[in-house]
């Protein structure tokens, strides 16, 4: 982050309009703020506050790596969040001042990862648990911003601790649990010590919840254990017959004494608080990782590993899907015409979104294959896509119906795709380095030519507006301009880099390229022997995505440094910087009205940025 600060400090920031994404793998990462007006959840390095009534988002930026846990204080004054870091480095905890949306303090002690966080009921203390390589519990004084004391989380003989829960009323009592360990801790402030009492229960705990007499623990084996907080003894374990499928991930205790239980199989159940029998249940897509109640519990939100959020009404257990996002790296983005619609692709699926209120309109899923590249045909009649099983697939943009499959288009997976303006041909690139031109007919196709010159994967393809030539970028260090009427090489650019991306300037006398050497190079289309100019585009990591505005005045770049940069094409300088991606940026497009740009990243996020 230091590099980023020095490099981009004085440069104007892009305004983040909306972010599509949610890290559903963070345990209890989805929270409802006590004001009952905002949801709080992580995405990459960012924490998103989303207003429930209209979906307006705000962003907390400060972490340098993925957020791993979130906690909200009972009063709502503070949010705490922890992150991972590289081995050998310390992982930061940030306490945020909710009212001002700013950093209250940063706490640095744990190694490599912060596993869990919990606030004491009266905002006096924050307790934190380090990850596997750290294994310690630390109690922090929120007012003085200092650590009070710490201790190893579990006995040498026991497994790793994974979760923390503070008492609802007592600032000096909290509980930790994990693999074969459940401990009740007492803080002795005068002596600056925390003292654990082991509860004899066995089994691997995945989640804990408590009212003031009992601790409820969910286990990997699908049981719920009810442990007496005073005597530390097991009071009840159940359900006797049908266990919770694939383990209990989340438990929420309701005012009525009943429990909301989220399972590894994706089931959400309302269960009796006495014998743990299921009263009502609903099945969702993928494992449930969060349950957050709204107000007095008449409604609640559920987050899953499929990166989806649902809203439940408690009364009739009716469920509404309120937000969806990719839960794997997004590989490519394409914008259709006037930019009301854009498409993204990821492992197993293509999704079409409406930009107005970023919302998923269509999902095309093909199990066990990855879509590497996606585009709209110019007439809007089809979505064209390249997949790692070597096939090219065309889909209806409204129905999502498979219209055409080109089998065995490429031997090592299809990696890039583009369509001509007249919508009669498709150009595709493959992992083996071939560039193929296909003629489309009603319900069939014909291979016009397979052009072999690249020695490695084709990473990007662009077609000239008159449909007579195209340019292909490859990780063999060459960019080739092809005549796609006569199927010959017109020009070849060579550089000491793995090219990732290429664009024609709208006037089409120049192209710009970028890749792993972190430079943007300008080339003459007719005299491609050496670059006309080179810009240092990033201080760290490859450039993976690039796009030019329709008027040719600006272009945007994004890559492993996670920054969106807007450049002046003639001056070759950065005019704006966008911060907010938590993973490497994989692709980006400027909308044709040049007002907005969409960028995607390896953490599954899609950022929609307002560019003036």
Short mmCIF file of N, CA, C and O in Angstrom, two decimals, residues 109-110 116 118 120 125-130 134-141 146-155 161 163-167 170-176 183-198 232:
data_model
loop_
_atom_site.label_atom_id
_atom_site.label_comp_id
_atom_site.label_asym_id
_atom_site.label_seq_id
_atom_site.Cartn_x
_atom_site.Cartn_y
_atom_site.Cartn_z
N UNK A 109 -0.81 -7.14 16.16
CA UNK A 109 -0.11 -8.09 17.02
C UNK A 109 -0.08 -9.49 16.42
O UNK A 109 0.93 -10.16 16.43
N UNK A 110 -1.24 -9.92 15.88
CA UNK A 110 -1.36 -11.30 15.40
C UNK A 110 -0.50 -11.54 14.15
O UNK A 110 -0.37 -10.66 13.31
N UNK A 116 -10.91 -14.34 14.29
CA UNK A 116 -12.22 -13.93 14.80
C UNK A 116 -12.07 -12.73 15.72
O UNK A 116 -11.01 -12.48 16.29
N UNK A 118 -14.55 -10.18 18.65
CA UNK A 118 -15.82 -9.98 19.37
C UNK A 118 -15.70 -8.78 20.31
O UNK A 118 -14.69 -8.61 20.99
N UNK A 120 -17.01 -6.62 23.64
CA UNK A 120 -17.71 -6.85 24.91
C UNK A 120 -19.02 -6.06 24.90
O UNK A 120 -19.15 -5.08 24.16
N UNK A 125 -14.15 -3.60 25.68
CA UNK A 125 -13.04 -4.40 25.17
C UNK A 125 -13.37 -5.00 23.81
O UNK A 125 -14.54 -5.21 23.46
N UNK A 126 -12.30 -5.32 23.10
CA UNK A 126 -12.40 -6.13 21.89
C UNK A 126 -11.50 -7.33 22.12
O UNK A 126 -10.37 -7.18 22.57
N UNK A 127 -12.01 -8.53 21.85
CA UNK A 127 -11.15 -9.71 21.97
C UNK A 127 -10.89 -10.23 20.55
O UNK A 127 -11.77 -10.22 19.70
N UNK A 128 -9.62 -10.61 20.31
CA UNK A 128 -9.25 -11.08 18.97
C UNK A 128 -8.56 -12.43 19.06
O UNK A 128 -7.88 -12.73 20.05
N UNK A 129 -8.75 -13.24 18.01
CA UNK A 129 -8.16 -14.57 17.94
C UNK A 129 -7.31 -14.65 16.68
O UNK A 129 -7.78 -14.32 15.59
N UNK A 130 -6.05 -15.05 16.84
CA UNK A 130 -5.16 -15.19 15.68
C UNK A 130 -5.41 -16.49 14.95
O UNK A 130 -5.99 -17.44 15.51
N UNK A 134 -0.72 -18.37 14.48
CA UNK A 134 -0.59 -17.43 15.59
C UNK A 134 -1.13 -18.06 16.87
O UNK A 134 -0.42 -18.19 17.86
N UNK A 135 -2.40 -18.46 16.82
CA UNK A 135 -2.97 -19.25 17.92
C UNK A 135 -3.14 -18.54 19.24
O UNK A 135 -3.32 -19.19 20.27
N UNK A 136 -3.10 -17.21 19.26
CA UNK A 136 -3.26 -16.52 20.55
C UNK A 136 -4.55 -15.70 20.60
O UNK A 136 -5.08 -15.29 19.56
N UNK A 137 -5.02 -15.50 21.82
CA UNK A 137 -6.18 -14.63 22.06
C UNK A 137 -5.66 -13.37 22.75
O UNK A 137 -4.85 -13.46 23.68
N UNK A 138 -6.10 -12.21 22.27
CA UNK A 138 -5.67 -10.94 22.87
C UNK A 138 -6.91 -10.12 23.23
O UNK A 138 -7.87 -10.05 22.45
N UNK A 139 -6.89 -9.50 24.42
CA UNK A 139 -7.96 -8.60 24.83
C UNK A 139 -7.44 -7.17 24.73
O UNK A 139 -6.37 -6.86 25.25
N UNK A 140 -8.20 -6.31 24.02
CA UNK A 140 -7.79 -4.92 23.79
C UNK A 140 -8.72 -3.97 24.53
O UNK A 140 -9.93 -4.19 24.59
N UNK A 141 -8.13 -2.90 25.06
CA UNK A 141 -8.92 -1.83 25.66
C UNK A 141 -9.27 -0.84 24.55
O UNK A 141 -8.38 -0.28 23.92
N UNK A 146 -4.99 0.00 23.46
CA UNK A 146 -3.84 -0.84 23.82
C UNK A 146 -4.28 -2.28 24.13
O UNK A 146 -5.41 -2.50 24.55
N UNK A 147 -3.33 -3.21 23.97
CA UNK A 147 -3.60 -4.59 24.38
C UNK A 147 -3.50 -4.68 25.90
O UNK A 147 -2.57 -4.12 26.50
N UNK A 148 -4.47 -5.37 26.53
CA UNK A 148 -4.43 -5.55 27.99
C UNK A 148 -3.64 -6.81 28.32
O UNK A 148 -2.73 -6.80 29.13
N UNK A 149 -3.99 -7.92 27.66
CA UNK A 149 -3.30 -9.18 27.92
C UNK A 149 -3.60 -10.18 26.82
O UNK A 149 -4.49 -9.96 25.99
N UNK A 150 -2.87 -11.27 26.82
CA UNK A 150 -3.07 -12.30 25.81
C UNK A 150 -2.75 -13.67 26.37
O UNK A 150 -2.20 -13.79 27.47
N UNK A 151 -3.11 -14.69 25.61
CA UNK A 151 -2.88 -16.06 26.06
C UNK A 151 -3.00 -16.98 24.85
O UNK A 151 -3.70 -16.66 23.90
N UNK A 152 -2.30 -18.17 24.86
CA UNK A 152 -2.58 -19.13 23.79
C UNK A 152 -4.06 -19.51 23.82
O UNK A 152 -4.63 -19.67 24.91
N UNK A 153 -4.67 -19.64 22.65
CA UNK A 153 -6.12 -19.86 22.60
C UNK A 153 -6.53 -21.22 23.13
O UNK A 153 -7.54 -21.34 23.81
N UNK A 154 -5.76 -22.26 22.81
CA UNK A 154 -6.17 -23.59 23.27
C UNK A 154 -4.98 -24.35 23.83
O UNK A 154 -3.83 -24.03 23.54
N UNK A 155 -5.28 -25.34 24.64
CA UNK A 155 -4.24 -26.16 25.25
C UNK A 155 -3.43 -26.85 24.16
O UNK A 155 -3.93 -27.08 23.07
N UNK A 161 -8.39 -23.07 17.68
CA UNK A 161 -9.63 -22.35 17.95
C UNK A 161 -10.02 -21.56 16.70
O UNK A 161 -9.16 -21.08 15.97
N UNK A 163 -13.40 -19.68 16.67
CA UNK A 163 -14.47 -18.70 16.88
C UNK A 163 -14.46 -18.11 18.28
O UNK A 163 -13.97 -18.72 19.24
N UNK A 164 -15.04 -16.91 18.38
CA UNK A 164 -15.15 -16.20 19.65
C UNK A 164 -16.58 -15.71 19.82
O UNK A 164 -17.25 -15.39 18.85
N UNK A 165 -17.03 -15.65 21.06
CA UNK A 165 -18.34 -15.06 21.35
C UNK A 165 -18.25 -14.40 22.72
O UNK A 165 -17.79 -15.02 23.67
N UNK A 166 -18.65 -13.12 22.80
CA UNK A 166 -18.64 -12.44 24.10
C UNK A 166 -19.95 -12.68 24.83
O UNK A 166 -20.98 -12.89 24.20
N UNK A 167 -19.89 -12.65 26.16
CA UNK A 167 -21.12 -12.71 26.96
C UNK A 167 -22.02 -11.55 26.56
O UNK A 167 -21.54 -10.48 26.19
N UNK A 170 -21.88 -9.49 30.40
CA UNK A 170 -20.71 -9.35 31.27
C UNK A 170 -19.46 -9.03 30.45
O UNK A 170 -19.04 -9.83 29.61
N UNK A 171 -18.85 -7.87 30.72
CA UNK A 171 -17.66 -7.45 29.97
C UNK A 171 -16.44 -8.31 30.27
O UNK A 171 -15.41 -8.16 29.61
N UNK A 172 -16.51 -9.16 31.29
CA UNK A 172 -15.33 -9.93 31.68
C UNK A 172 -15.40 -11.40 31.28
O UNK A 172 -14.51 -12.17 31.63
N UNK A 173 -16.46 -11.80 30.56
CA UNK A 173 -16.58 -13.22 30.21
C UNK A 173 -16.79 -13.39 28.71
O UNK A 173 -17.64 -12.73 28.10
N UNK A 174 -15.97 -14.25 28.08
CA UNK A 174 -16.18 -14.59 26.68
C UNK A 174 -15.84 -16.07 26.48
O UNK A 174 -15.30 -16.74 27.37
N UNK A 175 -16.22 -16.58 25.31
CA UNK A 175 -16.07 -18.00 25.03
C UNK A 175 -15.28 -18.18 23.73
O UNK A 175 -15.47 -17.40 22.79
N UNK A 176 -14.41 -19.17 23.68
CA UNK A 176 -13.74 -19.51 22.43
C UNK A 176 -14.00 -20.99 22.14
O UNK A 176 -14.19 -21.78 23.06
N UNK A 183 -13.87 -23.23 25.50
CA UNK A 183 -13.36 -22.64 26.74
C UNK A 183 -14.14 -21.39 27.12
O UNK A 183 -14.46 -20.57 26.25
N UNK A 184 -14.42 -21.25 28.40
CA UNK A 184 -15.01 -20.02 28.93
C UNK A 184 -13.88 -19.24 29.59
O UNK A 184 -13.16 -19.78 30.43
N UNK A 185 -13.70 -18.00 29.17
CA UNK A 185 -12.59 -17.17 29.66
C UNK A 185 -13.11 -16.09 30.60
O UNK A 185 -14.16 -15.52 30.39
N UNK A 186 -12.31 -15.81 31.61
CA UNK A 186 -12.64 -14.70 32.51
C UNK A 186 -11.50 -13.71 32.52
O UNK A 186 -10.33 -14.10 32.66
N UNK A 187 -11.83 -12.44 32.35
CA UNK A 187 -10.81 -11.40 32.35
C UNK A 187 -10.61 -10.92 33.78
O UNK A 187 -11.56 -10.55 34.47
N UNK A 188 -9.35 -10.95 34.23
CA UNK A 188 -8.98 -10.43 35.56
C UNK A 188 -8.19 -9.16 35.29
O UNK A 188 -6.98 -9.19 35.08
N UNK A 189 -8.91 -8.03 35.27
CA UNK A 189 -8.30 -6.77 34.84
C UNK A 189 -7.16 -6.30 35.75
O UNK A 189 -6.09 -5.97 35.26
N UNK A 190 -7.35 -6.30 37.10
CA UNK A 190 -6.25 -5.82 37.97
C UNK A 190 -4.93 -6.56 37.72
O UNK A 190 -3.87 -5.95 37.74
N UNK A 191 -4.99 -7.86 37.47
CA UNK A 191 -3.76 -8.63 37.25
C UNK A 191 -3.41 -8.79 35.77
O UNK A 191 -2.45 -9.49 35.43
N UNK A 192 -4.23 -8.17 34.89
CA UNK A 192 -4.00 -8.24 33.44
C UNK A 192 -3.80 -9.67 32.96
O UNK A 192 -2.79 -10.01 32.36
N UNK A 193 -4.79 -10.51 33.29
CA UNK A 193 -4.72 -11.91 32.85
C UNK A 193 -6.10 -12.35 32.36
O UNK A 193 -7.12 -11.82 32.80
N UNK A 194 -6.09 -13.34 31.45
CA UNK A 194 -7.36 -14.01 31.13
C UNK A 194 -7.19 -15.48 31.49
O UNK A 194 -6.17 -16.09 31.21
N UNK A 195 -8.22 -16.02 32.18
CA UNK A 195 -8.12 -17.39 32.69
C UNK A 195 -9.21 -18.26 32.05
O UNK A 195 -10.38 -17.95 32.15
N UNK A 196 -8.80 -19.38 31.41
CA UNK A 196 -9.78 -20.21 30.75
C UNK A 196 -10.27 -21.37 31.63
O UNK A 196 -9.54 -21.84 32.50
N UNK A 197 -11.53 -21.78 31.41
CA UNK A 197 -12.03 -23.03 31.98
C UNK A 197 -12.49 -23.88 30.81
O UNK A 197 -13.26 -23.43 29.97
N UNK A 198 -11.97 -25.10 30.74
CA UNK A 198 -12.30 -26.00 29.63
C UNK A 198 -13.67 -26.63 29.87
O UNK A 198 -13.96 -27.06 30.99
N UNK A 232 -20.24 -25.15 33.28
CA UNK A 232 -19.40 -25.59 32.14
C UNK A 232 -19.67 -27.04 31.74
O UNK A 232 -18.81 -27.69 31.16
#
